[in-house]
GROMACS .gro file of C-alpha atoms in nm:
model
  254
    1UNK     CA    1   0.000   0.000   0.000
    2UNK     CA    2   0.189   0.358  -0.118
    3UNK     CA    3   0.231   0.604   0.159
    4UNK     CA    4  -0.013   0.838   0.001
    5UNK     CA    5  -0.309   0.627   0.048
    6UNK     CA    6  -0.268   0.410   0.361
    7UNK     CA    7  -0.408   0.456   0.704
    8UNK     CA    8  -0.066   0.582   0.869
    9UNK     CA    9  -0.019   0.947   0.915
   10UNK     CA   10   0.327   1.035   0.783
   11UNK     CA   11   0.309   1.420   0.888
   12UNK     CA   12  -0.027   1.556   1.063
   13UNK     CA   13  -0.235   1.810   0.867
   14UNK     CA   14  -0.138   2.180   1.045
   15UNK     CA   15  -0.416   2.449   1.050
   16UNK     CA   16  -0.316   2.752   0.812
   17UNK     CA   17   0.010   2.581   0.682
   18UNK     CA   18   0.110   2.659   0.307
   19UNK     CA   19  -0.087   2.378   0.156
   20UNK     CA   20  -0.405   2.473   0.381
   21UNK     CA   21  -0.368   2.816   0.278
   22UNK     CA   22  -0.346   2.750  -0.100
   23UNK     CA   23  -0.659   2.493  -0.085
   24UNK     CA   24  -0.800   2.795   0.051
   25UNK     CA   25  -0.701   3.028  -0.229
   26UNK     CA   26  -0.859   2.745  -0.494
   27UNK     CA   27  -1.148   2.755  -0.313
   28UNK     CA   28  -1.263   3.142  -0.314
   29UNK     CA   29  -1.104   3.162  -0.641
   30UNK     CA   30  -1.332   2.910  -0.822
   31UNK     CA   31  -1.638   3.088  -0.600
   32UNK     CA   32  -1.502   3.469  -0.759
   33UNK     CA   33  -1.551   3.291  -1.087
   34UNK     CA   34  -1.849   3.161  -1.111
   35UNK     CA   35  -1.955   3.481  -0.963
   36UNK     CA   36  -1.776   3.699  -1.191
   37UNK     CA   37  -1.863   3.494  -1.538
   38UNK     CA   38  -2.208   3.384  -1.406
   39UNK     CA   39  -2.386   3.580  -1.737
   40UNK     CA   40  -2.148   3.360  -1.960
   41UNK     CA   41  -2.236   3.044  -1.787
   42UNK     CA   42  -2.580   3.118  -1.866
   43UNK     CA   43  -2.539   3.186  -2.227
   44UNK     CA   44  -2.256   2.954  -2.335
   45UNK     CA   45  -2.429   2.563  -2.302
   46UNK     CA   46  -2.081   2.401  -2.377
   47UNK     CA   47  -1.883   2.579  -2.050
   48UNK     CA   48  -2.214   2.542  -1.849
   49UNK     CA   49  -2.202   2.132  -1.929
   50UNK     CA   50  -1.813   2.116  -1.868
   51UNK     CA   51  -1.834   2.306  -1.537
   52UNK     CA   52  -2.166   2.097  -1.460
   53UNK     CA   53  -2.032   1.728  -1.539
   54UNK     CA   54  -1.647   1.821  -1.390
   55UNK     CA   55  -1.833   1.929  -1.069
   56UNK     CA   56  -2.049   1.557  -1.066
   57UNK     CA   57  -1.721   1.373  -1.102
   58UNK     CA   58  -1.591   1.567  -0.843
   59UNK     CA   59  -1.874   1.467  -0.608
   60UNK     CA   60  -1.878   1.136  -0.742
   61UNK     CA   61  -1.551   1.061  -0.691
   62UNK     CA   62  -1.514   1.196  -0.385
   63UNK     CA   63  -1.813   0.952  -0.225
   64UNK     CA   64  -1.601   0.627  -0.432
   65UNK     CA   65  -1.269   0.702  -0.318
   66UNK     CA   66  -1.356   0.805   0.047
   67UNK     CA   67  -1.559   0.417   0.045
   68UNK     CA   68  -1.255   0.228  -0.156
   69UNK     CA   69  -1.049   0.416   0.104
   70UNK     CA   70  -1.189   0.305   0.384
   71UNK     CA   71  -1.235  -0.102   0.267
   72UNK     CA   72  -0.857  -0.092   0.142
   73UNK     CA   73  -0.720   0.031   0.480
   74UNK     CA   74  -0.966  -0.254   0.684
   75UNK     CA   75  -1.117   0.125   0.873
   76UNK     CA   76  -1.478   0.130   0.719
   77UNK     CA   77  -1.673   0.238   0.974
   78UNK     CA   78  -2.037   0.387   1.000
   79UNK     CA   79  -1.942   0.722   1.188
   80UNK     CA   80  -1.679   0.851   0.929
   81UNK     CA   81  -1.822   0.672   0.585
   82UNK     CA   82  -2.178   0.672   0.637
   83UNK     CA   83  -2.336   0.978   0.385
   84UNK     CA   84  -2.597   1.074   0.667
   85UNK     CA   85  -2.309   1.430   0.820
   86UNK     CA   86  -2.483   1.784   0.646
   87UNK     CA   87  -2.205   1.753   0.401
   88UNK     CA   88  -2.233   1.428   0.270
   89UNK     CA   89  -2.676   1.463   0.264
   90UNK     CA   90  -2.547   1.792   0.053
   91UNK     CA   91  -2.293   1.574  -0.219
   92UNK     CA   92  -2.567   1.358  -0.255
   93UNK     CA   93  -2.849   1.624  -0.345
   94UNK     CA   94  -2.577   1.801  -0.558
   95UNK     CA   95  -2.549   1.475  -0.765
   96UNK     CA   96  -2.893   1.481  -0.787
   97UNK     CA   97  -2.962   1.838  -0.879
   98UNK     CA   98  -2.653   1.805  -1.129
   99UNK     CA   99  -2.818   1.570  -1.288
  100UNK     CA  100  -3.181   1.683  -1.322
  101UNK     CA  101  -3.187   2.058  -1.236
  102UNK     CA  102  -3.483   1.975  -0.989
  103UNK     CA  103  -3.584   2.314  -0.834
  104UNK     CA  104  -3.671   2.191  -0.485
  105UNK     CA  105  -3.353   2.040  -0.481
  106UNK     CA  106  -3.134   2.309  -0.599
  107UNK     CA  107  -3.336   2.552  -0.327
  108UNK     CA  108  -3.209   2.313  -0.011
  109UNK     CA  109  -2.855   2.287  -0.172
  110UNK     CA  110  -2.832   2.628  -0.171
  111UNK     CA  111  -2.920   2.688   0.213
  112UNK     CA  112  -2.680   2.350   0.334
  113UNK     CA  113  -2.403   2.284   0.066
  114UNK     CA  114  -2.258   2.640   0.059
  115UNK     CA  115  -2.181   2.806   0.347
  116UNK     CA  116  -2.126   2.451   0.573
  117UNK     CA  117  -1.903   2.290   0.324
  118UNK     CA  118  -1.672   2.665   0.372
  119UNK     CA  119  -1.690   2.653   0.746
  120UNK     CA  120  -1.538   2.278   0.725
  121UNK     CA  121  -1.271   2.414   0.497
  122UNK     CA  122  -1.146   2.699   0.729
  123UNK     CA  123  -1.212   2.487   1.025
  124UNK     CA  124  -1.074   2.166   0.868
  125UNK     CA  125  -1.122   1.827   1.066
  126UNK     CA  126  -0.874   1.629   0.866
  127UNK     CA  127  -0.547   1.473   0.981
  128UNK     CA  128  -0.403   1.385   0.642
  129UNK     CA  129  -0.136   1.638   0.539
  130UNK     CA  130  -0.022   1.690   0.170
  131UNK     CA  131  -0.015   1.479  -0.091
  132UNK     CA  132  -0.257   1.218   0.126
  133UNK     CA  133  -0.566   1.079  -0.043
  134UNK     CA  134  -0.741   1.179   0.227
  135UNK     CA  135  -0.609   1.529   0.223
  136UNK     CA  136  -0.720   1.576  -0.146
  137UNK     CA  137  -1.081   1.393  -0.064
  138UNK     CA  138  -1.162   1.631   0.194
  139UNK     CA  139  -1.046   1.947   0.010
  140UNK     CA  140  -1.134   1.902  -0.328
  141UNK     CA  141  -1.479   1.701  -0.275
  142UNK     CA  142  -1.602   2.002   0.029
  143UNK     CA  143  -1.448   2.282  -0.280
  144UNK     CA  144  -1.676   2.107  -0.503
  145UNK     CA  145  -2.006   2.084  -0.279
  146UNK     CA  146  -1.968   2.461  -0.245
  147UNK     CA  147  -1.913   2.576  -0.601
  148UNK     CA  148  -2.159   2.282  -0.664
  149UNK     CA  149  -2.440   2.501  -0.469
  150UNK     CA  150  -2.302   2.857  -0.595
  151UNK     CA  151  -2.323   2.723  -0.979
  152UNK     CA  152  -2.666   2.578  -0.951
  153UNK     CA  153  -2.804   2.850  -0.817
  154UNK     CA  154  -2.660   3.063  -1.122
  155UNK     CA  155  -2.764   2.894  -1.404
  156UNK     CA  156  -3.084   2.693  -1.313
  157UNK     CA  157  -3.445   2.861  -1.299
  158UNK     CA  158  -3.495   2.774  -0.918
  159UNK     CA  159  -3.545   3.077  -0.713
  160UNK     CA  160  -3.553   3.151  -0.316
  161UNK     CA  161  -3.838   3.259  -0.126
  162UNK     CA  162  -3.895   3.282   0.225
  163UNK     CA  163  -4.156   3.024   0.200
  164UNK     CA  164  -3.873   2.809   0.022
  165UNK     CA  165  -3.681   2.886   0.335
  166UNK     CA  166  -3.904   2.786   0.602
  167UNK     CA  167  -3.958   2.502   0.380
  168UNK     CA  168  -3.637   2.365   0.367
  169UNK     CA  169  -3.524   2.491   0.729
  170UNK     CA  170  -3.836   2.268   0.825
  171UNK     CA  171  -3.685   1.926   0.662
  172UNK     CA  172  -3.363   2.011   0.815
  173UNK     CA  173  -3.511   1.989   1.176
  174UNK     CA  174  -3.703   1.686   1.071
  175UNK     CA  175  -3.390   1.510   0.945
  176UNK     CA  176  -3.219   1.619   1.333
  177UNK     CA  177  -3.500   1.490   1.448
  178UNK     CA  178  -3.383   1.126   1.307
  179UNK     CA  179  -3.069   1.145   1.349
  180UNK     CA  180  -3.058   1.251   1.722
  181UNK     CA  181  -3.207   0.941   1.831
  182UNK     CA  182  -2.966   0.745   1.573
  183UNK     CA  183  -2.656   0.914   1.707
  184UNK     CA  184  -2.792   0.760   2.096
  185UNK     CA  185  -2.847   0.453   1.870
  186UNK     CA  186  -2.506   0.352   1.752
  187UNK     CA  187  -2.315   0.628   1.927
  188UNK     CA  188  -2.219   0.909   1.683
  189UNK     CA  189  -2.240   1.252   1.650
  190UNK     CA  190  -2.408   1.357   1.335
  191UNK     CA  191  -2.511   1.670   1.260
  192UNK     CA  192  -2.254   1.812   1.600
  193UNK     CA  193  -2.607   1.697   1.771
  194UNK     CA  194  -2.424   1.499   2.034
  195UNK     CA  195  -2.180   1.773   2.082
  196UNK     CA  196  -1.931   2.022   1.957
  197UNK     CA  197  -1.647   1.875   1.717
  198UNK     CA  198  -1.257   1.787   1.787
  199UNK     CA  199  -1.160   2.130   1.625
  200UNK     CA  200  -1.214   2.447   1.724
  201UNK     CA  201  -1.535   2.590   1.508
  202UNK     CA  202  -1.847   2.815   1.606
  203UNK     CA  203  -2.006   2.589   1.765
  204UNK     CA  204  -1.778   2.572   2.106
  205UNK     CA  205  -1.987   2.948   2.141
  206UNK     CA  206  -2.268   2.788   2.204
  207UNK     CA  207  -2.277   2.654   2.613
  208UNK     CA  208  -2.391   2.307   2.650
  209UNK     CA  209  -2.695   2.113   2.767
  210UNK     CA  210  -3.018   2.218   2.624
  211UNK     CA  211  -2.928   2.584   2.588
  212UNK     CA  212  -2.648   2.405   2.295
  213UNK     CA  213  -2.962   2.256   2.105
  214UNK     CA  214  -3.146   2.586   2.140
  215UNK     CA  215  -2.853   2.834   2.018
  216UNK     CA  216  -2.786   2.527   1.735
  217UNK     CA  217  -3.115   2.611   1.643
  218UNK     CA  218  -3.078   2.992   1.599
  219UNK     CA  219  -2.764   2.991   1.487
  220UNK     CA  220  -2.890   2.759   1.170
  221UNK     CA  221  -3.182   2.976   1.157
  222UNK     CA  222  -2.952   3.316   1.109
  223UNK     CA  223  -2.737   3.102   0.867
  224UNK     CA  224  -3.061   3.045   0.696
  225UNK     CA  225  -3.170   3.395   0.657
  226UNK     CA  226  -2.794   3.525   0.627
  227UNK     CA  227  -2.820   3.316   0.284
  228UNK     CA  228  -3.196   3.404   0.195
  229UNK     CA  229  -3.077   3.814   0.245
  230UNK     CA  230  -2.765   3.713  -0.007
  231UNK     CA  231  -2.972   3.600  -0.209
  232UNK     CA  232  -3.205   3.885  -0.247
  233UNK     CA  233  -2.951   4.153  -0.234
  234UNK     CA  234  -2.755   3.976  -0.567
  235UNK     CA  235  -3.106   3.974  -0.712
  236UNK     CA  236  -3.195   4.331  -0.648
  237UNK     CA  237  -2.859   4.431  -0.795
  238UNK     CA  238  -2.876   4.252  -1.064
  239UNK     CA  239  -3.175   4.384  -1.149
  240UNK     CA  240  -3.043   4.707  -1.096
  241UNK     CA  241  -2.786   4.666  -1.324
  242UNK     CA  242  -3.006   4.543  -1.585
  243UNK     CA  243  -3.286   4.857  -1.533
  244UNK     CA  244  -2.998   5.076  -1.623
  245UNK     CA  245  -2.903   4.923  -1.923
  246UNK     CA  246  -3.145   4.898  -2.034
  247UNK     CA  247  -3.246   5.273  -1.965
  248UNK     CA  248  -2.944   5.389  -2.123
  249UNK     CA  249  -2.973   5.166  -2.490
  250UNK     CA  250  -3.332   5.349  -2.454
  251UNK     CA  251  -3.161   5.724  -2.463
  252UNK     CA  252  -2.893   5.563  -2.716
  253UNK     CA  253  -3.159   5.528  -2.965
  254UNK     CA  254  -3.328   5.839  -2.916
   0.00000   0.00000   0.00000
């Protein structure tokens, strides 16, 4: 078994080291893109199916190797390779919204497979340090769930509401609901409902006991309407944007 993908760490993953920092860079430079050449995406099909079926693979890939990972190392286990953490319920709707552009589930990508998949990235839980397997899996596959989310939202018809909000903030408690009483089940801690993670994130903020599950719950809730307001605010400009040139090819033909 080559170094790069056993189960021994050769040298432990450091927080902000060079190749933390870079994976960083990749990552808000792809987002500044899509961003940036959103109008293009929309208009040129052949970059819009590239970008599209590069960002499946991605996801795709990232699910397979993490599983052939696991079985070739004799460490499969249900806590760390189980799809059921926000991030791996997200690479599974992104497959699915990749493939069918289905608006409902382009609207729930958008509020749990963007700014989640970031927070993991600055915050990573990973001990694999560069060139690992598992170094690569984490970064690249959590890179692609965000642009994933960010591209969708650009180039599909799916819009956000607050009903779509309340909608999907409302299957998000109903999935916490199940897998609360899983994680007393088998003993995990999905969703961070059985408490805060190994690394140092927001969550440590917020106390412990029942007043933790309450401040979860707002804190999801402002994440929620953090991304609706986004939302609305690129809209509005947009809009903007398009009202004045609109006004001004008016005057031009005058």
């Amino acid at each position: 078994m080559p170094e790069w993908f056993n189960i021994q760490i050769q040298d432990r993953f450091e927080f902000l080291s060079s190749s933390h920092l870079i994976m960083l860079a990749i990552l808000f430079s792809g987002i500044t893109l899509l961003l940036i050449f959103h109008q293009t995406l929309q208009k040129n099909d052949r970059l819009q199916q590239f970008i599209r079926w590069t960002l499946f693979v991605l996801l795709l890939g990232g699910e397979i190797g993490q599983t052939l990972w696991g079985l070739a190392n004799n460490n499969w286990n249900m806590e760390d390779h189980a799809l059921l953490h926000l991030c791996g319920i997200a690479s599974i709707l992104g497959l699915v919204a990749l493939l069918f552009y289905r608006h409902n589930v382009v609207q729930i990508l958008y509020f749990i497979g963007i700014i989640p998949p970031i927070v993991t990235l600055l915050t990573p839980e990973v001990f694999y340090s560069f060139p690992h397997f598992r170094f690569f899996k984490f970064f690249l596959h959590h890179m692609a769930l965000a642009w994933t989310g960010i591209f969708l939202i650009l180039v599909s018809s799916a819009r956000i509401t607050f009903r779509s909000l309340l909608m999907m903030f409302g299957y998000l408690n109903l999935y916490a609901v199940f897998i609360f009483f899983l994680n007393r089940q088998i003993g995990t801690n999905y969703l961070f409902l059985a408490g805060t993670p190994d690394v140092s994130t927001p969550l440590d903020a917020l106390g412990e006991g029942v007043w933790y599950y309450v401040n979860l719950e707002l804190f999801c809730f402002g994440l929620f309407l953090g991304m609706y307001g986004l939302y609305r605010f690129i809209l509005r400009v947009r809009h903007s944007r398009i009202k004045t040139r609109l006004h001004e090819e008016k005057y031009h033909y005058l």
